[in-house]
Coordinates of C-alpha atoms and ligand atoms in Angstrom, one line a residue:
M100 CA -47.3 8.7 10.8
M101 CA -45.8 5.5 9.5
K102 CA -44.6 3.1 12.2
I103 CA -40.8 2.6 12.2
V104 CA -39.9 -1.1 12.0
S105 CA -37.3 -2.2 14.6
Y106 CA -34.7 -4.9 14.4
D107 CA -31.9 -6.3 16.5
L108 CA -29.6 -5.9 13.6
I109 CA -29.5 -4.1 10.2
V110 CA -26.8 -5.2 7.9
I111 CA -25.9 -2.8 5.0
G112 CA -24.4 -4.7 2.0
S113 CA -24.7 -8.3 0.9
G114 CA -21.1 -9.1 0.1
P115 CA -19.3 -12.0 1.9
G116 CA -19.1 -9.8 5.0
G117 CA -22.7 -8.7 5.1
Y118 CA -24.6 -11.8 4.1
S119 CA -22.5 -14.1 6.3
A120 CA -23.0 -11.7 9.3
A121 CA -26.8 -11.6 8.6
I122 CA -27.0 -15.4 8.5
R123 CA -25.0 -15.8 11.8
A124 CA -27.3 -13.2 13.4
G125 CA -30.2 -15.3 12.3
Q126 CA -28.6 -18.4 13.8
F127 CA -28.3 -16.5 17.1
G128 CA -32.0 -15.6 17.0
L129 CA -31.5 -11.9 16.3
K130 CA -34.3 -10.2 14.3
T131 CA -32.2 -9.2 11.3
A132 CA -32.7 -7.2 8.0
L133 CA -30.2 -7.1 5.2
I134 CA -30.2 -4.1 2.9
E135 CA -28.7 -4.4 -0.6
K136 CA -28.9 -1.8 -3.3
Q137 CA -28.4 -4.2 -6.2
A138 CA -30.9 -6.7 -7.5
K139 CA -28.5 -9.5 -7.0
L140 CA -27.0 -10.7 -3.7
G141 CA -23.3 -11.5 -3.1
G142 CA -21.4 -8.2 -3.5
T143 CA -18.2 -7.6 -5.3
C144 CA -16.8 -11.1 -4.4
L145 CA -19.6 -13.1 -5.9
L146 CA -20.8 -10.8 -8.7
V147 CA -17.6 -9.2 -10.1
G148 CA -14.7 -10.4 -8.1
C149 CA -13.5 -13.7 -6.5
I150 CA -16.0 -16.1 -8.1
P151 CA -16.2 -15.0 -11.8
T152 CA -12.4 -14.5 -12.0
K153 CA -11.8 -18.0 -10.6
S154 CA -14.3 -19.4 -13.1
L155 CA -12.3 -17.9 -15.9
L156 CA -9.0 -19.0 -14.4
H157 CA -10.3 -22.5 -14.2
T158 CA -11.2 -22.4 -17.9
A159 CA -7.8 -21.0 -18.7
D160 CA -6.2 -24.0 -16.8
V161 CA -8.4 -26.5 -18.8
W162 CA -7.6 -24.7 -22.1
E163 CA -3.9 -24.8 -21.4
H164 CA -4.1 -28.6 -21.3
F165 CA -5.8 -28.5 -24.7
L166 CA -3.1 -26.3 -26.1
N167 CA -0.3 -28.6 -25.1
P168 CA -1.8 -32.1 -24.8
E169 CA 1.0 -34.0 -26.7
A170 CA 3.1 -34.3 -23.6
D171 CA 0.3 -36.3 -22.0
G172 CA 0.1 -38.5 -25.2
I173 CA -3.2 -36.9 -26.2
H174 CA -3.9 -35.5 -29.7
A175 CA -6.7 -32.9 -29.7
E176 CA -7.3 -31.6 -33.1
N177 CA -9.2 -28.4 -33.9
A178 CA -9.7 -27.5 -30.2
R179 CA -11.2 -24.0 -30.1
L180 CA -12.2 -21.7 -27.3
E181 CA -15.7 -20.4 -27.6
Y182 CA -15.5 -17.3 -25.3
P183 CA -19.3 -16.6 -25.2
K184 CA -19.8 -20.1 -23.7
V185 CA -16.9 -19.5 -21.3
K186 CA -18.7 -16.4 -20.2
D187 CA -22.0 -18.2 -19.9
R188 CA -20.5 -20.8 -17.6
K189 CA -19.0 -18.0 -15.4
D190 CA -22.4 -16.2 -15.3
G191 CA -24.2 -19.5 -14.5
I192 CA -21.9 -20.1 -11.5
V193 CA -22.4 -16.5 -10.3
N194 CA -26.2 -16.7 -10.6
K195 CA -26.4 -20.1 -8.9
H196 CA -24.5 -18.9 -5.9
S197 CA -26.3 -15.5 -5.8
N198 CA -29.6 -17.5 -5.6
G199 CA -28.0 -19.7 -3.0
V200 CA -27.3 -16.6 -0.8
A201 CA -31.0 -15.6 -1.1
M202 CA -32.0 -19.1 0.0
L203 CA -29.6 -19.2 2.9
L204 CA -30.8 -15.8 4.1
K205 CA -34.4 -17.0 3.9
R206 CA -33.6 -20.1 5.9
A207 CA -31.9 -18.0 8.6
K208 CA -35.1 -15.8 8.7
V209 CA -33.2 -12.7 7.6
E210 CA -35.5 -10.1 6.0
R211 CA -34.0 -9.0 2.6
I212 CA -34.6 -5.4 1.6
T213 CA -33.6 -4.0 -1.8
G214 CA -32.7 -0.4 -1.7
Y215 CA -30.0 2.2 -1.0
A216 CA -29.3 2.6 2.7
T217 CA -28.1 5.7 4.5
L218 CA -27.2 6.0 8.2
K219 CA -29.3 8.6 10.0
G220 CA -27.8 8.3 13.5
G221 CA -29.4 7.1 16.7
G222 CA -29.8 3.6 15.3
K223 CA -31.9 4.7 12.3
V224 CA -31.3 3.8 8.7
E225 CA -33.1 5.3 5.7
V226 CA -33.8 3.0 2.7
K227 CA -34.5 4.5 -0.8
S228 CA -36.0 2.1 -3.3
D229 CA -38.3 2.2 -6.3
S230 CA -41.2 1.8 -3.9
G231 CA -40.2 5.0 -2.0
V232 CA -38.3 5.9 1.2
Q233 CA -38.6 4.1 4.5
T234 CA -36.9 4.5 7.8
L235 CA -35.9 1.4 9.9
E236 CA -34.2 1.2 13.3
A237 CA -32.1 -1.3 15.0
K238 CA -30.1 -1.9 18.2
N239 CA -27.1 -2.8 16.1
I240 CA -26.0 -1.8 12.6
I241 CA -23.2 -3.4 10.5
I242 CA -21.7 -1.4 7.7
A243 CA -20.6 -3.9 5.0
T244 CA -20.8 -1.6 2.0
G245 CA -17.5 -2.9 0.5
S246 CA -15.4 -1.2 -2.1
E247 CA -15.1 -0.2 -5.8
A248 CA -12.2 0.0 -8.2
R249 CA -10.0 3.1 -7.9
M250 CA -9.5 4.9 -11.2
L251 CA -6.5 6.9 -12.3
P252 CA -7.1 10.7 -12.1
G253 CA -9.1 12.0 -15.1
L254 CA -10.2 8.6 -16.3
E255 CA -13.7 7.1 -16.3
P256 CA -14.4 3.4 -16.9
D257 CA -15.7 2.7 -20.4
P258 CA -16.8 -0.7 -21.6
D259 CA -15.0 -0.2 -25.0
Y260 CA -11.5 0.5 -23.9
I261 CA -10.9 1.5 -20.3
L262 CA -12.0 -1.3 -18.1
T263 CA -12.2 -2.1 -14.4
N264 CA -13.0 -5.6 -13.0
I265 CA -16.7 -5.0 -13.9
E266 CA -16.3 -4.2 -17.6
I267 CA -13.5 -6.8 -18.2
L268 CA -15.7 -9.6 -16.8
D269 CA -18.5 -8.5 -19.3
L270 CA -16.4 -8.7 -22.5
N271 CA -18.0 -10.8 -25.2
A272 CA -14.7 -11.7 -26.9
V273 CA -11.1 -12.2 -26.0
P274 CA -9.2 -9.0 -26.8
K275 CA -6.2 -9.2 -29.1
S276 CA -4.1 -7.1 -26.7
L277 CA -4.5 -5.8 -23.2
I278 CA -2.5 -3.5 -21.0
I279 CA -3.0 -3.9 -17.3
I280 CA -2.0 -1.1 -14.9
G281 CA -1.4 -2.5 -11.5
A282 CA 0.1 -5.9 -10.6
G283 CA -1.6 -6.7 -7.3
A284 CA -3.7 -9.9 -7.1
V285 CA -6.5 -8.5 -9.4
G286 CA -4.1 -7.3 -12.2
V287 CA -2.0 -10.5 -12.3
E288 CA -5.0 -12.8 -12.2
F289 CA -6.5 -11.1 -15.3
A290 CA -3.0 -11.3 -17.0
S291 CA -3.0 -15.0 -16.3
I292 CA -6.5 -15.5 -17.7
F293 CA -6.2 -13.5 -20.9
K294 CA -2.6 -14.5 -21.8
R295 CA -3.7 -18.1 -21.8
F296 CA -6.8 -17.2 -23.9
G297 CA -4.4 -15.8 -26.5
T298 CA -4.3 -12.1 -25.6
D299 CA -1.0 -10.2 -25.9
V300 CA -0.7 -8.9 -22.3
T301 CA 1.5 -6.2 -20.8
V302 CA 1.5 -5.5 -17.1
V303 CA 2.7 -2.1 -15.9
E304 CA 3.5 -1.7 -12.2
M305 CA 4.8 1.4 -10.5
L306 CA 6.4 -0.4 -7.5
P307 CA 9.6 -2.3 -8.0
R308 CA 7.9 -5.7 -8.1
I309 CA 4.7 -7.5 -9.0
V310 CA 2.4 -8.9 -6.2
P311 CA 4.2 -6.4 -3.9
V312 CA 2.5 -7.6 -0.7
E313 CA 4.1 -11.0 -1.1
D314 CA 7.5 -12.2 0.0
E315 CA 10.2 -10.9 -2.5
D316 CA 11.1 -14.4 -3.6
I317 CA 7.4 -15.0 -4.6
S318 CA 7.3 -11.8 -6.7
K319 CA 10.5 -12.8 -8.4
E320 CA 9.3 -16.3 -9.2
L321 CA 5.9 -15.1 -10.6
E322 CA 7.7 -12.5 -12.7
R323 CA 10.0 -15.1 -14.1
N324 CA 7.1 -17.4 -14.9
F325 CA 5.1 -14.6 -16.5
K326 CA 8.0 -13.7 -18.7
K327 CA 8.4 -17.4 -19.7
Q328 CA 4.7 -17.3 -20.7
K329 CA 5.5 -14.2 -22.7
I330 CA 3.6 -11.8 -20.6
R331 CA 5.4 -8.5 -20.8
V332 CA 6.1 -7.2 -17.2
E333 CA 7.3 -3.6 -16.6
T334 CA 8.0 -2.9 -12.9
G335 CA 9.1 0.5 -11.5
A336 CA 7.3 1.9 -14.6
K337 CA 4.8 4.7 -15.1
A338 CA 1.8 4.8 -17.5
E339 CA 0.7 8.3 -18.5
N340 CA -1.1 10.2 -21.1
I341 CA -3.8 7.5 -21.7
Q342 CA -5.8 8.2 -24.8
K343 CA -8.5 6.5 -26.8
T344 CA -7.5 5.6 -30.4
A345 CA -9.6 4.3 -33.4
T346 CA -8.8 0.7 -32.4
G347 CA -8.4 0.9 -28.6
V348 CA -6.1 2.8 -26.4
K349 CA -2.6 4.2 -26.3
L350 CA -0.4 5.5 -23.5
T351 CA 3.1 6.6 -22.7
L352 CA 5.2 4.1 -20.7
T353 CA 8.2 5.3 -18.8
T354 CA 10.3 2.3 -17.9
K355 CA 12.4 2.0 -14.7
D356 CA 15.5 3.1 -16.6
G357 CA 13.7 6.3 -17.8
K358 CA 13.1 5.2 -21.4
Q359 CA 9.8 6.4 -22.9
E360 CA 7.7 4.3 -25.3
T361 CA 4.2 4.5 -26.7
L362 CA 2.2 1.4 -25.9
E363 CA -1.0 0.6 -27.8
A364 CA -3.6 -2.1 -27.1
E365 CA -7.2 -3.0 -27.8
K366 CA -8.2 -2.7 -24.1
L367 CA -6.7 -1.2 -20.9
L368 CA -7.5 -2.6 -17.4
I369 CA -7.1 -0.4 -14.4
A370 CA -6.3 -2.5 -11.4
V371 CA -4.7 0.0 -9.0
G372 CA -6.6 -0.9 -5.8
R373 CA -10.0 -0.5 -4.2
K374 CA -11.7 2.5 -2.7
P375 CA -13.9 1.9 0.3
N376 CA -17.6 2.7 -0.1
T377 CA -17.9 5.2 2.7
D378 CA -19.1 8.2 0.7
N379 CA -22.8 9.1 0.7
I380 CA -23.8 6.5 3.3
G381 CA -24.5 9.0 6.1
I382 CA -21.2 8.7 8.1
E383 CA -21.6 12.4 8.9
N384 CA -24.8 11.6 10.9
T385 CA -22.8 9.3 13.2
K386 CA -19.6 9.3 15.4
V387 CA -18.0 6.8 13.0
K388 CA -14.4 7.8 12.4
L389 CA -12.6 7.5 9.1
D390 CA -9.0 7.1 8.2
R391 CA -8.3 8.0 4.6
G392 CA -11.9 6.9 3.8
F393 CA -11.7 3.6 5.7
I394 CA -13.7 3.0 8.9
V395 CA -11.8 2.8 12.1
V396 CA -12.9 -0.1 14.3
D397 CA -12.0 -1.6 17.7
Q398 CA -11.1 -5.3 18.2
N399 CA -14.9 -6.2 18.1
Q400 CA -15.4 -4.4 14.8
M401 CA -17.2 -1.6 16.6
T402 CA -16.9 1.9 15.2
G403 CA -16.8 5.2 17.1
E404 CA -20.7 5.1 17.2
P405 CA -21.9 2.6 19.9
G406 CA -23.9 -0.3 18.3
V407 CA -22.5 0.5 14.8
Y408 CA -20.0 -2.0 13.5
A409 CA -18.0 -2.2 10.3
I410 CA -16.6 -5.2 8.5
G411 CA -14.9 -6.1 5.2
D412 CA -13.4 -3.8 2.6
V413 CA -14.5 -0.6 4.3
V414 CA -12.4 -1.4 7.4
A415 CA -9.1 0.4 8.1
G416 CA -6.1 -1.8 8.7
T417 CA -7.2 -5.2 7.5
P418 CA -6.6 -6.6 3.9
Q419 CA -9.5 -6.3 1.4
L420 CA -10.3 -10.0 1.2
A421 CA -13.5 -11.9 1.2
H422 CA -12.6 -14.3 4.0
V423 CA -11.5 -11.3 6.2
A424 CA -14.9 -9.7 5.6
T425 CA -16.6 -12.9 6.6
R426 CA -14.5 -13.4 9.7
E427 CA -15.0 -9.8 10.8
G428 CA -18.8 -10.3 10.4
M429 CA -18.6 -13.3 12.7
I430 CA -16.7 -11.2 15.3
A431 CA -19.2 -8.3 15.2
V432 CA -22.2 -10.5 15.5
A433 CA -20.7 -12.6 18.3
H434 CA -19.9 -9.4 20.2
M435 CA -23.4 -7.9 19.8
A436 CA -25.0 -11.3 20.8
G437 CA -22.9 -11.5 23.9
K438 CA -21.0 -14.6 22.7
P439 CA -17.3 -15.1 22.8
A440 CA -15.6 -13.2 20.0
V441 CA -11.9 -13.7 19.2
P442 CA -10.5 -10.6 17.5
I443 CA -8.9 -11.1 14.1
N444 CA -5.2 -11.9 14.1
K445 CA -3.7 -10.1 11.1
N446 CA -0.8 -12.4 11.1
R447 CA -2.9 -15.4 10.3
I448 CA -4.8 -14.2 7.3
P449 CA -4.1 -16.3 4.2
G450 CA -3.6 -14.3 1.0
C451 CA -4.2 -16.2 -2.3
T452 CA -3.6 -15.3 -5.9
Y453 CA -5.0 -17.8 -8.4
T454 CA -2.5 -17.3 -11.2
Q455 CA -0.5 -20.0 -13.0
P456 CA 1.6 -20.7 -10.9
G457 CA -0.7 -20.1 -7.9
I458 CA 0.2 -18.2 -4.8
G459 CA -0.8 -18.8 -1.1
S460 CA 0.8 -17.1 1.8
V461 CA 0.3 -16.4 5.5
G462 CA 2.2 -14.6 8.2
L463 CA 5.5 -12.6 7.9
T464 CA 7.6 -12.4 4.8
E465 CA 11.3 -13.1 5.3
A466 CA 12.1 -9.4 5.2
Q467 CA 9.4 -8.5 7.7
A468 CA 10.6 -11.2 10.1
R469 CA 14.2 -9.9 9.9
E470 CA 13.0 -6.3 10.4
K471 CA 11.2 -7.5 13.6
G472 CA 14.4 -8.9 14.9
Y473 CA 13.6 -12.6 14.8
K474 CA 16.5 -15.1 14.5
V475 CA 15.2 -16.1 11.1
K476 CA 15.7 -19.5 9.6
V477 CA 14.3 -20.3 6.2
G478 CA 13.3 -23.7 4.8
R479 CA 12.7 -23.9 1.0
F480 CA 11.5 -26.8 -1.0
P481 CA 11.0 -26.7 -4.8
F482 CA 8.0 -28.4 -6.5
A483 CA 10.6 -29.9 -8.9
G484 CA 11.3 -32.4 -6.1
D485 CA 7.6 -33.3 -5.7
S486 CA 6.5 -36.2 -7.8
R487 CA 2.8 -35.2 -7.8
A488 CA 3.8 -31.8 -9.2
T489 CA 5.7 -33.5 -12.0
I490 CA 2.7 -35.8 -12.8
L491 CA 0.5 -32.7 -13.1
G492 CA 3.1 -31.1 -15.4
H493 CA 3.5 -28.1 -13.1
H494 CA 6.7 -28.4 -11.2
E495 CA 7.5 -24.7 -11.2
G496 CA 7.7 -22.8 -7.9
F497 CA 8.5 -23.6 -4.3
I498 CA 7.4 -23.5 -0.7
K499 CA 9.2 -21.2 1.7
V500 CA 8.9 -21.5 5.4
V501 CA 10.1 -18.5 7.5
A502 CA 10.7 -19.6 11.1
D503 CA 12.3 -18.4 14.3
E504 CA 15.4 -20.4 15.2
T505 CA 14.9 -19.9 19.0
H506 CA 11.8 -22.0 19.5
G507 CA 11.0 -23.2 16.0
E508 CA 8.0 -20.8 15.8
I509 CA 6.5 -20.7 12.4
L510 CA 6.4 -17.0 11.4
G511 CA 5.2 -17.2 7.8
V512 CA 4.8 -19.6 4.9
H513 CA 4.8 -18.6 1.3
V514 CA 3.9 -20.9 -1.6
I515 CA 4.1 -20.4 -5.3
G516 CA 3.4 -23.4 -7.5
P517 CA 0.6 -25.7 -8.5
E518 CA -2.5 -25.2 -6.3
G519 CA -0.5 -22.9 -4.1
F520 CA -3.7 -21.2 -3.0
E521 CA -5.1 -24.6 -1.7
L522 CA -1.8 -25.7 -0.1
I523 CA -1.6 -22.7 2.2
G524 CA -4.5 -24.1 4.2
E525 CA -2.2 -26.5 6.1
A526 CA 0.1 -23.6 7.1
V527 CA -2.8 -21.4 8.3
A528 CA -4.1 -24.2 10.5
A529 CA -0.6 -25.0 11.8
M530 CA -0.1 -21.3 12.8
E531 CA -3.5 -21.0 14.3
A532 CA -2.8 -24.1 16.4
E533 CA 0.6 -22.7 17.3
A534 CA 2.3 -25.8 15.9
T535 CA 6.1 -25.5 15.8
V536 CA 8.4 -26.4 12.8
D537 CA 9.2 -29.7 14.7
V538 CA 5.5 -30.6 15.0
M539 CA 5.1 -30.0 11.2
M540 CA 8.2 -32.1 10.5
Q541 CA 6.6 -35.1 12.3
T542 CA 3.3 -34.6 10.6
I543 CA 2.7 -37.4 8.1
H544 CA 2.1 -36.1 4.6
A545 CA 0.5 -38.5 2.2
H546 CA 2.4 -39.6 -0.9
P547 CA 2.2 -38.6 -3.7
T548 CA 0.6 -35.3 -3.0
L549 CA 1.4 -31.6 -3.6
Y550 CA 1.1 -31.0 0.1
E551 CA 4.0 -33.4 0.7
A552 CA 6.1 -30.4 -0.4
M553 CA 4.9 -28.6 2.7
G554 CA 6.3 -31.3 5.0
E555 CA 9.5 -31.1 3.0
A556 CA 9.7 -27.3 3.4
F557 CA 9.3 -27.6 7.2
N558 CA 12.1 -30.2 7.2
A559 CA 14.2 -27.9 5.0
V560 CA 14.3 -25.4 7.9
Y561 CA 16.8 -27.7 9.5
G562 CA 18.4 -28.8 6.2
L563 CA 16.6 -32.2 6.4
S564 CA 14.4 -32.3 3.3
I565 CA 14.7 -35.7 1.5
N566 CA 13.7 -35.0 -2.1
A567 CA 15.7 -31.9 -2.9
Ligands
LIG1134 C1 -11.5 -8.9 -9.5 C2 -11.5 -9.2 -8.1 C3 -11.2 -10.5 -7.6 C4 -11.1 -10.8 -6.3 N1 -10.8 -12.0 -5.9 C5 -10.7 -12.3 -4.6 C6 -10.4 -13.6 -4.1 O1 -10.1 -14.5 -4.9 N2 -10.4 -13.9 -2.8 C7 -10.7 -12.9 -1.9 O2 -10.6 -13.2 -0.7 N3 -11.0 -11.6 -2.3 C8 -11.0 -11.3 -3.6 N4 -11.4 -10.1 -4.0 C9 -11.8 -9.1 -2.9 C10 -13.2 -9.4 -2.4 O3 -14.1 -9.3 -3.5 C11 -13.6 -8.4 -1.4 O4 -12.6 -8.4 -0.4 C12 -14.9 -8.7 -0.8 O5 -16.0 -8.7 -1.8 C13 -15.3 -7.7 0.3 O6 -16.5 -8.0 0.8 P1 -17.5 -7.0 1.5 O7 -18.6 -7.8 2.1 O8 -16.7 -6.1 2.4 O9 -18.0 -6.0 0.4 P2 -18.6 -6.2 -1.1 O10 -18.4 -7.6 -1.6 O11 -18.0 -5.2 -1.9 O12 -20.1 -6.0 -1.0 C14 -20.6 -4.8 -0.6 C15 -22.1 -4.7 -1.0 O13 -22.7 -3.6 -0.4 C16 -23.6 -3.0 -1.3 N5 -23.8 -1.6 -0.9 C17 -22.9 -0.6 -1.0 N6 -23.4 0.5 -0.5 C18 -24.7 0.3 -0.2 C19 -25.7 1.0 0.3 N7 -25.5 2.3 0.7 N8 -26.9 0.5 0.5 C20 -27.1 -0.8 0.2 N9 -26.2 -1.6 -0.3 C21 -25.0 -1.1 -0.5 C22 -23.0 -3.2 -2.7 O14 -23.9 -3.2 -3.7 C23 -22.3 -4.6 -2.5 O15 -23.2 -5.6 -2.9 C24 -11.5 -9.8 -5.3 C25 -11.9 -8.5 -5.8 C26 -11.9 -8.2 -7.1 C27 -12.3 -6.9 -7.6

């Protein structure tokens, strides 16, 4: 009989949750194996999510400057976008970082195993690969199998016309027209990319507003900006009867006032959320509990099966974000290694959307704070009052601070504007350090910077901002 190899920890999945957890385990001296079914490491985030989209968004930002350079006194004649090269750059970045993950795992002495993992119960994991089937065992297991795009009923992804995040990132040319169903972060980021590359973009959202998890004012501002950029936005709308045509796709749109219209486009992107990868991984062989397909965990990320943890997009109750996956990995590994583990605080998770204008937010929205009964006071500062924003040519948007009047507690901060996704970092640190509005008002913000607007927004809570 073949001897079963034993580990302190087996991690299933090499996304930002899994690979970070494996490295941390290596740092703590745990004998660790990481199992990944794909040839490349990095998961959704690195291969077909966060990183490739941000590469394209960066190119869209650069291209935008070439399209309107006159305001800066620059004349750029015959500027043209060579999309295959844009794609090569994106792929180069992805490959560089995927190789980087391999190098980091090696340095942390993590054993990398390529194959499909299935939980067998009792600390055992079966791995199927081209070279056969092997069984491994471990004191601890982390499920970090991530998620995949949800499809609409009856539809299958198709590289020619019905796309998910995977197929759209693999296009070889900029489509002439694109309908996007779903206006969460993924949908609006692709709208922001392709509109600026010249595509005629329509965004269809069933809910009453785009980026629906954000503060209502943020949704309104993004919609206003999108419309200004001539992105068609249909909220409270339904897309049905999706069919392939000779040139692409057509569907029936029912708008919020009940009018029906046929929409046609070269491509259709389905961006209606992500399904956790918890099917066919052997959950039934364990005591792991599911809630609508997501894994239920305790504050240490432990599942119903002792020694089996879950992190990242498969977890019930935390947002599907790369930095959440990573943090949850740190908590799980600290717990199994007997080190201090601070549970994740859902109220201090930054959410970022890298559109133009960009969004960054943390904590409660104004509506949530009012619902919870706080004595809400709001400070708001527009980027129009920030000289750095004007210099950059992007003075759209604002920063909104939601605070409690009683003790000056910062309940939430919401940014939409230039580099909004970077600026939110200060607010996250302030909330983590339990700084009050008063502390942030005294904090010196360098001039001229975009983050000066953050200082002004905190002052605005007491009606004391200077430049607006
Ligand atoms: C287009 C897009 C853009 C995004 N942008 C951002 C962003 O800007 N910022 C952000 O925070 N989040 C972003 N996200 C979300 C982010 O990608 C996910 O939250 C993150 O990847 C979750 O990490 P994870 O480790 O849980 O799983 P994943 O990254 O999904 O990785 C899971 C890994 O497990 C492997 N696996 C699955 N099952 C098995 C098995 N049985 N055996 C072996 N291996 C298996 C998979 O192949 C995969 O490599 C984006 C997502 C998309 C789709």
